């Protein structure tokens, strides 16, 4: 008896989630299809029913962050209270640069967890990564609507958030980790204020 379409969607989701976690922890090159499938509780043969290549899965894993990240979860849980674009943007800056997110590798955004891997991985993962950059920028541009240089500010805020986390992730000095993120947060929040 064939599986239902819902089963196929759920299975694909398990594979993507397994891949996202493993890629975050070990990087694209270090993770095998067999490891991904074992972590998802599936056989290697099932992989090819859902994906043609590891690159295609990588793109799906990067793209999946749009719906499984801590910000998406928090805004979904508090949708009625968070209609103000400025409040949403400030919340994203605070959460993105938080201790909670830095300390939980499974919550790491591909924008700071995987940039070198994505740069080498090919067109599909780069397109998914670009969509994340644009989505994050859109949140900040919406908060800056009517501000003359809204696009430049939004891109600067994205760069501050991502760069702050990249640097914080790479140092073993806990004080520097905090101060890098605090500096990025301070500048990002200042840019969100209207002239």
Tab-separated table of C-alpha atoms in Angstrom, residues 21-182:
chain	number	residue	atom	x	y	z
A	21	UNK	CA	20.720	20.275	12.725
A	22	UNK	CA	23.673	18.245	11.445
A	23	UNK	CA	24.786	20.954	9.007
A	24	UNK	CA	24.649	23.525	11.827
A	25	UNK	CA	26.774	21.305	14.045
A	26	UNK	CA	29.300	19.945	11.538
A	27	UNK	CA	29.071	21.843	8.242
A	28	UNK	CA	28.090	20.706	4.769
A	29	UNK	CA	31.236	18.767	3.835
A	30	UNK	CA	31.476	16.846	7.110
A	31	UNK	CA	27.922	15.469	7.032
A	32	UNK	CA	26.998	12.450	4.912
A	33	UNK	CA	23.632	11.449	3.516
A	34	UNK	CA	23.840	8.288	5.639
A	35	UNK	CA	24.272	10.360	8.820
A	36	UNK	CA	21.326	12.583	7.913
A	37	UNK	CA	19.066	9.655	7.184
A	38	UNK	CA	20.113	7.773	10.325
A	39	UNK	CA	19.379	10.849	12.464
A	40	UNK	CA	15.962	11.062	10.781
A	41	UNK	CA	15.357	7.355	11.481
A	42	UNK	CA	15.237	6.497	7.773
A	43	UNK	CA	17.224	4.508	5.240
A	44	UNK	CA	19.490	5.966	2.581
A	45	UNK	CA	17.086	4.733	-0.104
A	46	UNK	CA	14.365	7.031	1.202
A	47	UNK	CA	16.642	10.021	0.584
A	48	UNK	CA	16.379	9.700	-3.185
A	49	UNK	CA	12.605	9.582	-3.033
A	50	UNK	CA	12.669	13.158	-1.686
A	51	UNK	CA	15.890	14.733	-3.005
A	52	UNK	CA	18.086	14.391	-6.068
A	53	UNK	CA	21.283	15.541	-4.363
A	54	UNK	CA	22.854	16.622	-1.127
A	55	UNK	CA	22.972	20.189	-2.522
A	56	UNK	CA	19.202	20.152	-3.022
A	57	UNK	CA	18.750	18.984	0.580
A	58	UNK	CA	21.190	21.646	1.773
A	59	UNK	CA	19.131	24.338	0.041
A	60	UNK	CA	15.972	22.976	1.679
A	61	UNK	CA	17.681	22.925	5.090
A	62	UNK	CA	18.801	26.544	4.725
A	63	UNK	CA	15.346	27.605	3.505
A	64	UNK	CA	13.638	25.770	6.384
A	65	UNK	CA	15.064	28.241	8.871
A	66	UNK	CA	12.409	30.747	7.782
A	67	UNK	CA	9.750	28.760	9.638
A	68	UNK	CA	11.652	26.921	12.392
A	69	UNK	CA	13.741	29.746	13.847
A	70	UNK	CA	13.135	31.152	17.349
A	71	UNK	CA	11.883	34.485	15.951
A	72	UNK	CA	9.246	32.825	13.739
A	73	UNK	CA	8.110	30.691	16.658
A	74	UNK	CA	7.852	33.649	19.060
A	75	UNK	CA	6.010	35.861	16.583
A	76	UNK	CA	3.580	33.061	15.733
A	77	UNK	CA	2.839	32.548	19.426
A	78	UNK	CA	2.276	36.285	19.987
A	79	UNK	CA	0.802	37.324	16.634
A	80	UNK	CA	-1.851	39.614	18.072
A	81	UNK	CA	0.583	41.558	20.224
A	82	UNK	CA	3.305	42.051	17.595
A	83	UNK	CA	1.767	43.946	14.698
A	84	UNK	CA	4.039	46.978	15.046
A	85	UNK	CA	6.935	46.565	12.552
A	86	UNK	CA	9.326	48.538	14.779
A	87	UNK	CA	8.596	46.304	17.743
A	88	UNK	CA	9.076	43.192	15.608
A	89	UNK	CA	12.394	44.522	14.300
A	90	UNK	CA	13.678	45.341	17.794
A	91	UNK	CA	12.593	41.914	18.995
A	92	UNK	CA	14.483	40.258	16.133
A	93	UNK	CA	17.683	42.168	16.957
A	94	UNK	CA	17.404	41.262	20.654
A	95	UNK	CA	16.655	37.587	20.040
A	96	UNK	CA	19.146	37.148	17.200
A	97	UNK	CA	22.017	38.433	19.353
A	98	UNK	CA	20.843	36.725	22.567
A	99	UNK	CA	22.705	34.303	24.823
A	100	UNK	CA	19.883	31.800	24.313
A	101	UNK	CA	20.425	31.617	20.563
A	102	UNK	CA	24.237	31.727	20.737
A	103	UNK	CA	24.350	28.834	23.190
A	104	UNK	CA	21.938	26.552	21.297
A	105	UNK	CA	23.649	25.341	18.114
A	106	UNK	CA	20.385	23.857	16.862
A	107	UNK	CA	18.890	27.376	16.809
A	108	UNK	CA	21.752	28.905	14.857
A	109	UNK	CA	20.751	30.791	11.764
A	110	UNK	CA	22.434	29.621	8.559
A	111	UNK	CA	23.416	33.246	7.916
A	112	UNK	CA	26.073	32.998	10.620
A	113	UNK	CA	26.362	29.237	11.071
A	114	UNK	CA	27.065	28.272	7.470
A	115	UNK	CA	28.355	31.190	5.355
A	116	UNK	CA	31.572	29.542	4.172
A	117	UNK	CA	29.759	26.289	3.377
A	118	UNK	CA	27.026	28.063	1.427
A	119	UNK	CA	29.580	30.033	-0.572
A	120	UNK	CA	31.053	26.728	-1.810
A	121	UNK	CA	27.861	24.684	-2.015
A	122	UNK	CA	26.423	25.885	-5.298
A	123	UNK	CA	23.525	27.835	-6.698
A	124	UNK	CA	20.563	26.243	-4.881
A	125	UNK	CA	21.916	26.745	-1.347
A	126	UNK	CA	23.079	30.262	-2.273
A	127	UNK	CA	19.579	31.139	-3.481
A	128	UNK	CA	18.047	29.883	-0.221
A	129	UNK	CA	20.666	31.814	1.767
A	130	UNK	CA	19.944	34.961	-0.272
A	131	UNK	CA	16.239	34.576	0.505
A	132	UNK	CA	17.063	34.534	4.238
A	133	UNK	CA	19.110	37.730	3.881
A	134	UNK	CA	16.291	39.399	1.967
A	135	UNK	CA	13.677	38.220	4.468
A	136	UNK	CA	15.625	39.570	7.401
A	137	UNK	CA	16.223	42.842	5.553
A	138	UNK	CA	12.503	43.102	4.782
A	139	UNK	CA	11.652	43.029	8.495
A	140	UNK	CA	14.013	45.938	9.111
A	141	UNK	CA	12.911	47.899	6.023
A	142	UNK	CA	9.291	47.551	7.166
A	143	UNK	CA	10.240	48.994	10.538
A	144	UNK	CA	11.987	51.899	8.812
A	145	UNK	CA	9.188	52.718	6.377
A	146	UNK	CA	9.287	56.407	5.531
A	147	UNK	CA	12.927	56.802	6.586
A	148	UNK	CA	15.004	58.205	3.710
A	149	UNK	CA	17.798	55.607	3.819
A	150	UNK	CA	15.701	52.640	4.996
A	151	UNK	CA	17.304	50.080	2.641
A	152	UNK	CA	20.853	51.017	3.614
A	153	UNK	CA	19.968	50.952	7.300
A	154	UNK	CA	18.207	47.595	6.944
A	155	UNK	CA	21.224	46.047	5.227
A	156	UNK	CA	23.531	47.504	7.875
A	157	UNK	CA	21.388	46.008	10.636
A	158	UNK	CA	21.495	42.603	8.926
A	159	UNK	CA	25.285	42.891	8.651
A	160	UNK	CA	25.591	43.904	12.318
A	161	UNK	CA	23.426	41.018	13.531
A	162	UNK	CA	25.035	38.358	11.365
A	163	UNK	CA	28.565	39.704	11.818
A	164	UNK	CA	28.120	40.024	15.569
A	165	UNK	CA	27.080	36.384	15.805
A	166	UNK	CA	29.810	35.138	13.439
A	167	UNK	CA	32.475	36.794	15.566
A	168	UNK	CA	30.885	35.749	18.866
A	169	UNK	CA	30.693	32.152	17.669
A	170	UNK	CA	34.371	32.045	16.765
A	171	UNK	CA	35.946	33.338	19.973
A	172	UNK	CA	36.529	31.349	23.130
A	173	UNK	CA	36.579	34.524	25.270
A	174	UNK	CA	33.161	34.782	27.001
A	175	UNK	CA	33.586	38.493	27.731
A	176	UNK	CA	34.401	39.246	24.105
A	177	UNK	CA	31.420	37.142	23.009
A	178	UNK	CA	29.145	39.325	25.111
A	179	UNK	CA	30.719	42.653	24.185
A	180	UNK	CA	30.690	41.908	20.437
A	181	UNK	CA	26.996	41.104	20.549
A	182	UNK	CA	26.226	44.038	22.851
